[in-house]
Amino acid sequence: MSTVRTEQQQQEPLDLIRFQLDEFVLVKLRGAREMKGRLQGYDSHCNMVLSEAQEFIYSEGDEEPTVKKTEMVFVRGDSVILISPIAE
């Protein structure tokens, strides 16, 4: 029995993000914010670029979030809490 692992057998957590390239994702951020958009790129720090992006800002006094639309946005990785695929 071989104990040698090939490169294809090894998986990293960021490999799951790689499968979402050019797909729509939900990114939950610190500060009661969420971003939805098409994932264009990312790095090992979870910095990412989203196109067709929408930012949802939640406030205590408001029932509905404030929504800002942007054609392209850079999201800094240290503010990312969660990344999830969504169907659009």
mmCIF file of C-alpha atoms in Angstrom, residues 1-5:
data_model
loop_
_atom_site.group_PDB
_atom_site.id
_atom_site.type_symbol
_atom_site.label_atom_id
_atom_site.label_comp_id
_atom_site.label_asym_id
_atom_site.label_seq_id
_atom_site.Cartn_x
_atom_site.Cartn_y
_atom_site.Cartn_z
ATOM 1 C CA MET A 1 0.000 0.000 0.000
ATOM 2 C CA SER A 2 1.418 3.366 -1.028
ATOM 3 C CA THR A 3 1.475 6.306 1.380
ATOM 4 C CA VAL A 4 2.535 8.813 -1.284
ATOM 5 C CA ARG A 5 -0.123 11.397 -2.107
#
